[in-house]
Amino acid sequence: MFDNLSDKLDKAFHILKGHGKITEVNVADTLKEVRRALLDADVNFKIAKDFTARVKEKAIGQDVLTTLQPGQLLVKLVKDELTELMGGDVAGVNLSGNPTVILMSGLQGSGKTTFSGKLANFLKTKKNKKPLLVACDIYRPAAINQLHVVGDQIGVEVYSEPENKNPVEIAQNAIKHAKANGLNVVIVDTAGRLAVDQEMMDEIARVHKAIQPQETLFVVDSMTGQDAVNTAKAFNDILNFDGVILTKLDGDTRGGAALSIKSIVNKPIKFVGTGEKMEAIDVFYPERMAERILG
Ligand code: GDP
């Protein structure tokens, strides 16, 4: 993951690491390289530009040119700034509801259903919760089946009403079912489309309003680069979601989404998906991700 960016930053810092003494020109050249690397990784232009400007300001403020190890100081400044850009601290999931209702949103293929299963499994095994998965995709019977397969794999009940074409009702009935059966987390998997469209947005907005989730999570495929940021913005405008799930980080992704999303929608990335298996879920650690990017 992030090999490209990491390699490029390594190269960019090489010149600084190798020299005891650096000049303002070195710093400017290196930051130019950092910016190019960020752009290559699909980071939004303005974010990359502001990013390097901030690092430069700090570097000058900290008198980077006169320190004993200017390269290391600059690496630290870049790492700290990357961490900040991706959210600073680790963000938790609000589990205060009774039951806690979590609404999953995102495009078809983003990994919503898979992640719903992973989250249910995580909450069951790591947080001792009793989750219920809810199939609210009324258009694709295959999506309902897929959630049942996932539920069977992890031993979590799946609520569905294959004959009901009203997702609001299904979600509300599922919450009643959870209450009646002592299940304390309800994870609602919704219908996605291949691209943002009005009907999908209206539908998920109706479900959101009716069930008032403690957590609305937006699932996005990290392989989709700049598009991930645009989709995040569209969903956030409608749902004002609480957090982002970045899936498929095990793939050949360049990481631009992780860097840009927080800045554009100002919402934390909470979890990442790192594979197709139910265990392939990680809490998102901004600092770890920044370290990984820097290599
Ligand atoms: P949905 O349409 O949003 O519900 O997406 P799915 O959950 O059906 O996922 C679409 C495809 O992506 C499936 O083939 C999943 O196995 C795969 N997938 C989901 N999450 C990940 C992940 O983190 N890594 C990888 N490699 N594949 C994933």
CSV table of C-alpha atoms and ligand atoms in Angstrom, one decimal:
chain,number,residue,atom,x,y,z
A,1,MET,CA,0.0,0.0,0.0
A,2,PHE,CA,1.1,3.5,-0.8
A,3,ASP,CA,4.4,2.2,-2.3
A,4,ASN,CA,4.4,5.0,-4.8
A,5,LEU,CA,4.0,7.8,-2.4
A,6,SER,CA,6.4,6.3,0.1
A,7,ASP,CA,9.1,5.6,-2.5
A,8,LYS,CA,8.8,9.2,-3.8
A,9,LEU,CA,9.0,10.7,-0.3
A,10,ASP,CA,12.0,8.5,0.5
A,11,LYS,CA,13.7,9.8,-2.6
A,12,ALA,CA,12.7,13.3,-1.8
A,13,PHE,CA,14.2,13.0,1.7
A,14,HIS,CA,17.3,11.1,0.6
A,15,ILE,CA,19.0,14.4,-0.3
A,16,LEU,CA,18.3,15.7,3.1
A,17,LYS,CA,19.2,12.6,5.0
A,18,GLY,CA,22.5,12.3,3.3
A,19,HIS,CA,23.7,15.8,4.0
A,20,GLY,CA,24.5,17.3,7.4
A,21,LYS,CA,23.8,20.8,6.1
A,22,ILE,CA,20.9,21.8,4.0
A,23,THR,CA,19.9,25.1,2.4
A,24,GLU,CA,16.6,26.8,1.9
A,25,VAL,CA,16.8,25.6,-1.7
A,26,ASN,CA,17.0,22.0,-0.5
A,27,VAL,CA,14.0,22.4,1.6
A,28,ALA,CA,12.0,24.0,-1.2
A,29,ASP,CA,13.0,21.3,-3.6
A,30,THR,CA,12.1,18.6,-1.2
A,31,LEU,CA,8.7,20.1,-0.4
A,32,LYS,CA,8.1,20.4,-4.2
A,33,GLU,CA,8.8,16.7,-4.4
A,34,VAL,CA,6.5,16.0,-1.5
A,35,ARG,CA,3.7,17.9,-3.2
A,36,ARG,CA,4.3,16.1,-6.4
A,37,ALA,CA,4.1,12.8,-4.6
A,38,LEU,CA,0.8,13.8,-2.9
A,39,LEU,CA,-0.7,14.8,-6.2
A,40,ASP,CA,0.5,11.5,-7.8
A,41,ALA,CA,-1.3,9.8,-5.0
A,42,ASP,CA,-4.5,11.5,-6.0
A,43,VAL,CA,-4.6,14.0,-3.3
A,44,ASN,CA,-6.6,17.1,-4.1
A,45,PHE,CA,-4.5,19.9,-5.5
A,46,LYS,CA,-5.4,22.5,-3.0
A,47,ILE,CA,-4.9,20.2,-0.1
A,48,ALA,CA,-1.4,19.2,-1.3
A,49,LYS,CA,-0.5,22.8,-1.9
A,50,ASP,CA,-1.7,24.0,1.5
A,51,PHE,CA,0.0,21.0,3.1
A,52,THR,CA,3.4,21.8,1.8
A,53,ALA,CA,2.9,25.5,2.6
A,54,ARG,CA,2.2,24.6,6.2
A,55,VAL,CA,5.1,22.3,6.5
A,56,LYS,CA,7.4,25.0,5.0
A,57,GLU,CA,6.1,27.6,7.5
A,58,LYS,CA,6.8,25.2,10.4
A,59,ALA,CA,10.2,24.3,9.0
A,60,ILE,CA,11.1,28.0,8.9
A,61,GLY,CA,9.6,28.6,12.3
A,62,GLN,CA,11.6,25.8,13.8
A,63,ASP,CA,14.8,27.0,12.1
A,64,VAL,CA,15.2,23.7,10.3
A,65,LEU,CA,18.3,25.0,8.5
A,66,THR,CA,20.3,25.4,11.6
A,67,THR,CA,19.4,22.1,13.5
A,68,LEU,CA,21.9,19.3,13.6
A,69,GLN,CA,19.6,16.9,11.8
A,70,PRO,CA,17.5,19.0,9.5
A,71,GLY,CA,16.4,16.0,7.4
A,72,GLN,CA,14.9,14.2,10.4
A,73,LEU,CA,13.2,17.3,11.6
A,74,LEU,CA,11.6,17.8,8.2
A,75,VAL,CA,10.5,14.2,8.1
A,76,LYS,CA,8.9,14.6,11.5
A,77,LEU,CA,7.1,17.8,10.4
A,78,VAL,CA,5.8,16.1,7.3
A,79,LYS,CA,4.6,13.1,9.3
A,80,ASP,CA,2.9,15.2,12.0
A,81,GLU,CA,1.2,17.3,9.3
A,82,LEU,CA,0.0,14.1,7.5
A,83,THR,CA,-1.3,12.7,10.7
A,84,GLU,CA,-3.2,15.9,11.4
A,85,LEU,CA,-4.6,15.9,7.8
A,86,MET,CA,-6.0,12.4,8.2
A,87,GLY,CA,-7.7,13.2,11.4
A,88,GLY,CA,-5.3,13.5,14.3
A,89,ASP,CA,-6.7,11.1,16.9
A,90,VAL,CA,-8.3,7.7,16.6
A,91,ALA,CA,-12.1,8.1,16.3
A,92,GLY,CA,-14.4,5.7,18.1
A,93,VAL,CA,-17.9,4.5,17.2
A,94,ASN,CA,-20.7,5.8,19.4
A,95,LEU,CA,-22.4,2.7,21.0
A,96,SER,CA,-24.6,4.6,23.4
A,97,GLY,CA,-28.0,3.7,21.9
A,98,ASN,CA,-30.3,1.0,23.2
A,99,PRO,CA,-30.2,-0.5,20.7
A,100,THR,CA,-27.4,1.4,19.0
A,101,VAL,CA,-28.4,1.9,15.4
A,102,ILE,CA,-25.7,2.2,12.7
A,103,LEU,CA,-26.6,3.1,9.2
A,104,MET,CA,-24.3,2.1,6.4
A,105,SER,CA,-24.1,4.3,3.2
A,106,GLY,CA,-22.1,4.3,0.0
A,107,LEU,CA,-22.1,3.2,-3.6
A,108,GLN,CA,-22.7,-0.3,-4.8
A,109,GLY,CA,-19.5,-2.2,-4.8
A,110,SER,CA,-17.8,0.0,-2.2
A,111,GLY,CA,-17.8,-2.9,0.2
A,112,LYS,CA,-20.8,-1.9,2.4
A,113,THR,CA,-22.2,-5.4,2.8
A,114,THR,CA,-18.8,-6.9,3.5
A,115,PHE,CA,-18.0,-4.2,6.0
A,116,SER,CA,-21.4,-4.5,7.7
A,117,GLY,CA,-20.4,-8.1,8.4
A,118,LYS,CA,-16.9,-7.2,9.5
A,119,LEU,CA,-18.3,-4.5,11.9
A,120,ALA,CA,-20.9,-6.9,13.3
A,121,ASN,CA,-18.1,-9.5,13.9
A,122,PHE,CA,-15.8,-6.9,15.4
A,123,LEU,CA,-18.5,-5.6,17.8
A,124,LYS,CA,-19.5,-9.2,18.7
A,125,THR,CA,-16.0,-10.5,19.4
A,126,LYS,CA,-14.2,-7.4,20.6
A,127,LYS,CA,-16.9,-5.4,22.3
A,128,ASN,CA,-19.1,-8.2,23.5
A,129,LYS,CA,-22.2,-6.8,21.7
A,130,LYS,CA,-25.2,-8.6,20.3
A,131,PRO,CA,-25.6,-7.3,16.8
A,132,LEU,CA,-28.3,-7.6,14.2
A,133,LEU,CA,-27.7,-7.1,10.5
A,134,VAL,CA,-30.5,-5.6,8.4
A,135,ALA,CA,-30.8,-6.1,4.7
A,136,CYS,CA,-32.4,-2.9,3.3
A,137,ASP,CA,-31.6,-3.3,-0.4
A,138,ILE,CA,-35.0,-3.7,-1.9
A,139,TYR,CA,-33.7,-3.8,-5.5
A,140,ARG,CA,-31.3,-6.7,-5.5
A,141,PRO,CA,-32.3,-10.0,-4.0
A,142,ALA,CA,-28.7,-11.1,-4.4
A,143,ALA,CA,-27.7,-8.3,-1.9
A,144,ILE,CA,-30.1,-9.8,0.7
A,145,ASN,CA,-28.7,-13.3,0.1
A,146,GLN,CA,-25.1,-11.9,0.4
A,147,LEU,CA,-25.9,-10.5,3.8
A,148,HIS,CA,-27.4,-13.8,4.9
A,149,VAL,CA,-24.2,-15.6,3.8
A,150,VAL,CA,-22.1,-13.1,5.8
A,151,GLY,CA,-24.4,-13.4,8.8
A,152,ASP,CA,-24.0,-17.2,8.7
A,153,GLN,CA,-20.3,-17.0,8.5
A,154,ILE,CA,-20.0,-14.9,11.7
A,155,GLY,CA,-22.9,-16.3,13.6
A,156,VAL,CA,-24.9,-13.0,13.6
A,157,GLU,CA,-28.7,-12.9,12.9
A,158,VAL,CA,-29.8,-11.2,9.7
A,159,TYR,CA,-33.1,-9.4,9.5
A,160,SER,CA,-34.8,-9.2,6.0
A,161,GLU,CA,-38.2,-8.8,4.5
A,162,PRO,CA,-37.8,-10.0,0.9
A,163,GLU,CA,-41.4,-9.1,0.0
A,164,ASN,CA,-41.4,-5.6,1.5
A,165,LYS,CA,-40.4,-2.8,-0.9
A,166,ASN,CA,-40.3,-0.1,1.8
A,167,PRO,CA,-36.8,0.2,3.3
A,168,VAL,CA,-38.0,2.6,6.0
A,169,GLU,CA,-40.4,0.0,7.2
A,170,ILE,CA,-37.9,-2.8,7.1
A,171,ALA,CA,-35.4,-0.7,9.1
A,172,GLN,CA,-38.0,0.2,11.7
A,173,ASN,CA,-39.3,-3.3,12.0
A,174,ALA,CA,-35.7,-4.5,12.4
A,175,ILE,CA,-35.1,-2.2,15.3
A,176,LYS,CA,-38.4,-3.4,17.0
A,177,HIS,CA,-37.1,-7.0,16.4
A,178,ALA,CA,-33.8,-6.2,18.0
A,179,LYS,CA,-35.5,-4.6,21.1
A,180,ALA,CA,-37.8,-7.6,21.4
A,181,ASN,CA,-34.9,-10.0,21.2
A,182,GLY,CA,-32.3,-8.3,23.4
A,183,LEU,CA,-30.0,-7.4,20.5
A,184,ASN,CA,-28.1,-4.2,21.2
A,185,VAL,CA,-26.6,-3.1,17.9
A,186,VAL,CA,-28.6,-2.8,14.7
A,187,ILE,CA,-26.4,-2.4,11.5
A,188,VAL,CA,-28.5,-1.3,8.6
A,189,ASP,CA,-27.1,-2.2,5.2
A,190,THR,CA,-28.7,0.0,2.5
A,191,ALA,CA,-29.0,-0.1,-1.3
A,192,GLY,CA,-26.2,1.4,-3.3
A,193,ARG,CA,-26.0,2.4,-6.9
A,194,LEU,CA,-23.0,2.5,-9.2
A,195,ALA,CA,-23.0,6.3,-9.1
A,196,VAL,CA,-24.6,9.0,-7.0
A,197,ASP,CA,-28.3,9.4,-8.0
A,198,GLN,CA,-31.2,11.3,-6.7
A,199,GLU,CA,-33.5,8.4,-6.0
A,200,MET,CA,-30.8,6.6,-3.9
A,201,MET,CA,-30.1,9.8,-2.0
A,202,ASP,CA,-33.8,10.4,-1.3
A,203,GLU,CA,-34.3,6.9,-0.1
A,204,ILE,CA,-31.3,6.8,2.3
A,205,ALA,CA,-32.3,10.3,3.6
A,206,ARG,CA,-35.8,8.9,4.4
A,207,VAL,CA,-34.3,5.8,6.2
A,208,HIS,CA,-31.9,8.1,8.0
A,209,LYS,CA,-34.6,10.4,9.2
A,210,ALA,CA,-36.9,7.6,10.3
A,211,ILE,CA,-34.4,5.6,12.3
A,212,GLN,CA,-32.2,8.4,13.7
A,213,PRO,CA,-29.0,6.3,13.8
A,214,GLN,CA,-26.3,7.0,16.5
A,215,GLU,CA,-23.8,6.4,13.8
A,216,THR,CA,-24.1,7.0,10.1
A,217,LEU,CA,-21.0,5.6,8.3
A,218,PHE,CA,-20.0,6.2,4.7
A,219,VAL,CA,-18.2,3.3,3.0
A,220,VAL,CA,-15.8,4.1,0.2
A,221,ASP,CA,-13.5,2.1,-2.0
A,222,SER,CA,-10.0,3.5,-1.5
A,223,MET,CA,-9.1,2.4,-5.0
A,224,THR,CA,-11.4,5.1,-6.5
A,225,GLY,CA,-9.0,8.0,-5.8
A,226,GLN,CA,-10.4,11.5,-6.4
A,227,ASP,CA,-13.9,10.0,-7.0
A,228,ALA,CA,-13.9,8.8,-3.5
A,229,VAL,CA,-13.7,12.4,-2.3
A,230,ASN,CA,-16.5,13.6,-4.6
A,231,THR,CA,-18.8,10.7,-3.5
A,232,ALA,CA,-18.0,11.4,0.1
A,233,LYS,CA,-19.0,15.0,-0.4
A,234,ALA,CA,-22.3,14.1,-2.0
A,235,PHE,CA,-23.3,11.6,0.8
A,236,ASN,CA,-22.2,14.0,3.5
A,237,ASP,CA,-24.3,16.8,2.0
A,238,ILE,CA,-27.4,14.6,2.4
A,239,LEU,CA,-26.6,12.6,5.6
A,240,ASN,CA,-24.0,14.7,7.5
A,241,PHE,CA,-22.5,11.3,8.3
A,242,ASP,CA,-20.3,10.6,11.4
A,243,GLY,CA,-17.4,8.7,9.9
A,244,VAL,CA,-15.8,7.1,6.9
A,245,ILE,CA,-14.9,3.5,6.2
A,246,LEU,CA,-12.1,3.1,3.7
A,247,THR,CA,-12.2,-0.3,2.1
A,248,LYS,CA,-9.8,-2.3,-0.1
A,249,LEU,CA,-6.7,-0.8,1.4
A,250,ASP,CA,-5.1,-4.2,0.8
A,251,GLY,CA,-5.2,-3.4,-2.9
A,252,ASP,CA,-3.0,-1.4,-5.1
A,253,THR,CA,-4.3,1.9,-3.8
A,254,ARG,CA,-2.4,5.1,-3.8
A,255,GLY,CA,-3.9,6.6,-0.6
A,256,GLY,CA,-5.1,9.9,-1.9
A,257,ALA,CA,-8.6,9.3,-0.5
A,258,ALA,CA,-7.3,8.8,3.0
A,259,LEU,CA,-5.5,12.1,2.8
A,260,SER,CA,-8.2,14.2,1.2
A,261,ILE,CA,-11.5,13.0,2.7
A,262,LYS,CA,-11.0,14.4,6.2
A,263,SER,CA,-10.1,17.8,4.8
A,264,ILE,CA,-13.0,18.0,2.4
A,265,VAL,CA,-15.9,16.7,4.5
A,266,ASN,CA,-14.2,17.2,7.9
A,267,LYS,CA,-15.3,13.7,9.1
A,268,PRO,CA,-12.9,11.1,10.6
A,269,ILE,CA,-12.0,7.9,9.0
A,270,LYS,CA,-13.0,5.3,11.6
A,271,PHE,CA,-12.1,1.9,10.2
A,272,VAL,CA,-10.3,0.5,7.2
A,273,GLY,CA,-11.0,-2.7,5.3
A,274,THR,CA,-8.0,-4.7,4.4
A,275,GLY,CA,-9.3,-7.8,2.6
A,276,GLU,CA,-12.4,-9.9,1.8
A,277,LYS,CA,-12.4,-11.9,5.0
A,278,MET,CA,-14.5,-11.0,8.0
A,279,GLU,CA,-11.4,-10.4,10.1
A,280,ALA,CA,-9.9,-7.9,7.6
A,281,ILE,CA,-10.9,-4.8,9.6
A,282,ASP,CA,-8.7,-2.4,11.3
A,283,VAL,CA,-9.3,0.7,13.4
A,284,PHE,CA,-7.9,3.7,11.5
A,285,TYR,CA,-4.8,5.1,13.1
A,286,PRO,CA,-3.9,8.4,11.5
A,287,GLU,CA,-0.4,8.3,12.8
A,288,ARG,CA,0.2,4.8,11.7
A,289,MET,CA,-1.0,5.6,8.3
A,290,ALA,CA,1.2,8.7,8.1
A,291,GLU,CA,4.2,6.5,9.1
A,292,ARG,CA,3.3,4.0,6.5
A,293,ILE,CA,3.1,6.7,3.8
A,294,LEU,CA,6.5,8.0,4.7
A,295,GLY,CA,8.0,4.4,4.8
B,1,GDP,P1,-21.5,-3.4,-1.6
B,1,GDP,O1,-22.1,-3.4,-3.0
B,1,GDP,O2,-21.1,-2.0,-1.2
B,1,GDP,O3,-22.3,-4.0,-0.5
B,1,GDP,O4,-20.1,-4.1,-1.7
B,1,GDP,P2,-19.6,-5.6,-1.3
B,1,GDP,O5,-19.5,-5.7,0.2
B,1,GDP,O6,-20.5,-6.6,-2.0
B,1,GDP,O7,-18.2,-5.6,-1.9
B,1,GDP,C1,-17.9,-5.6,-3.2
B,1,GDP,C2,-16.6,-6.4,-3.5
B,1,GDP,O8,-15.5,-5.9,-2.9
B,1,GDP,C3,-16.8,-7.9,-3.0
B,1,GDP,O9,-16.2,-8.7,-4.0
B,1,GDP,C4,-16.0,-7.9,-1.7
B,1,GDP,O10,-15.5,-9.2,-1.4
B,1,GDP,C5,-14.9,-6.9,-2.0
B,1,GDP,N1,-14.4,-6.2,-0.8
B,1,GDP,C6,-15.0,-5.6,0.1
B,1,GDP,N2,-14.2,-5.1,1.0
B,1,GDP,C7,-12.9,-5.4,0.6
B,1,GDP,C8,-11.6,-5.1,1.2
B,1,GDP,O11,-11.4,-4.5,2.2
B,1,GDP,N3,-10.6,-5.6,0.4
B,1,GDP,C9,-10.8,-6.3,-0.7
B,1,GDP,N4,-9.7,-6.8,-1.4
B,1,GDP,N5,-12.0,-6.6,-1.2
B,1,GDP,C10,-13.1,-6.1,-0.6
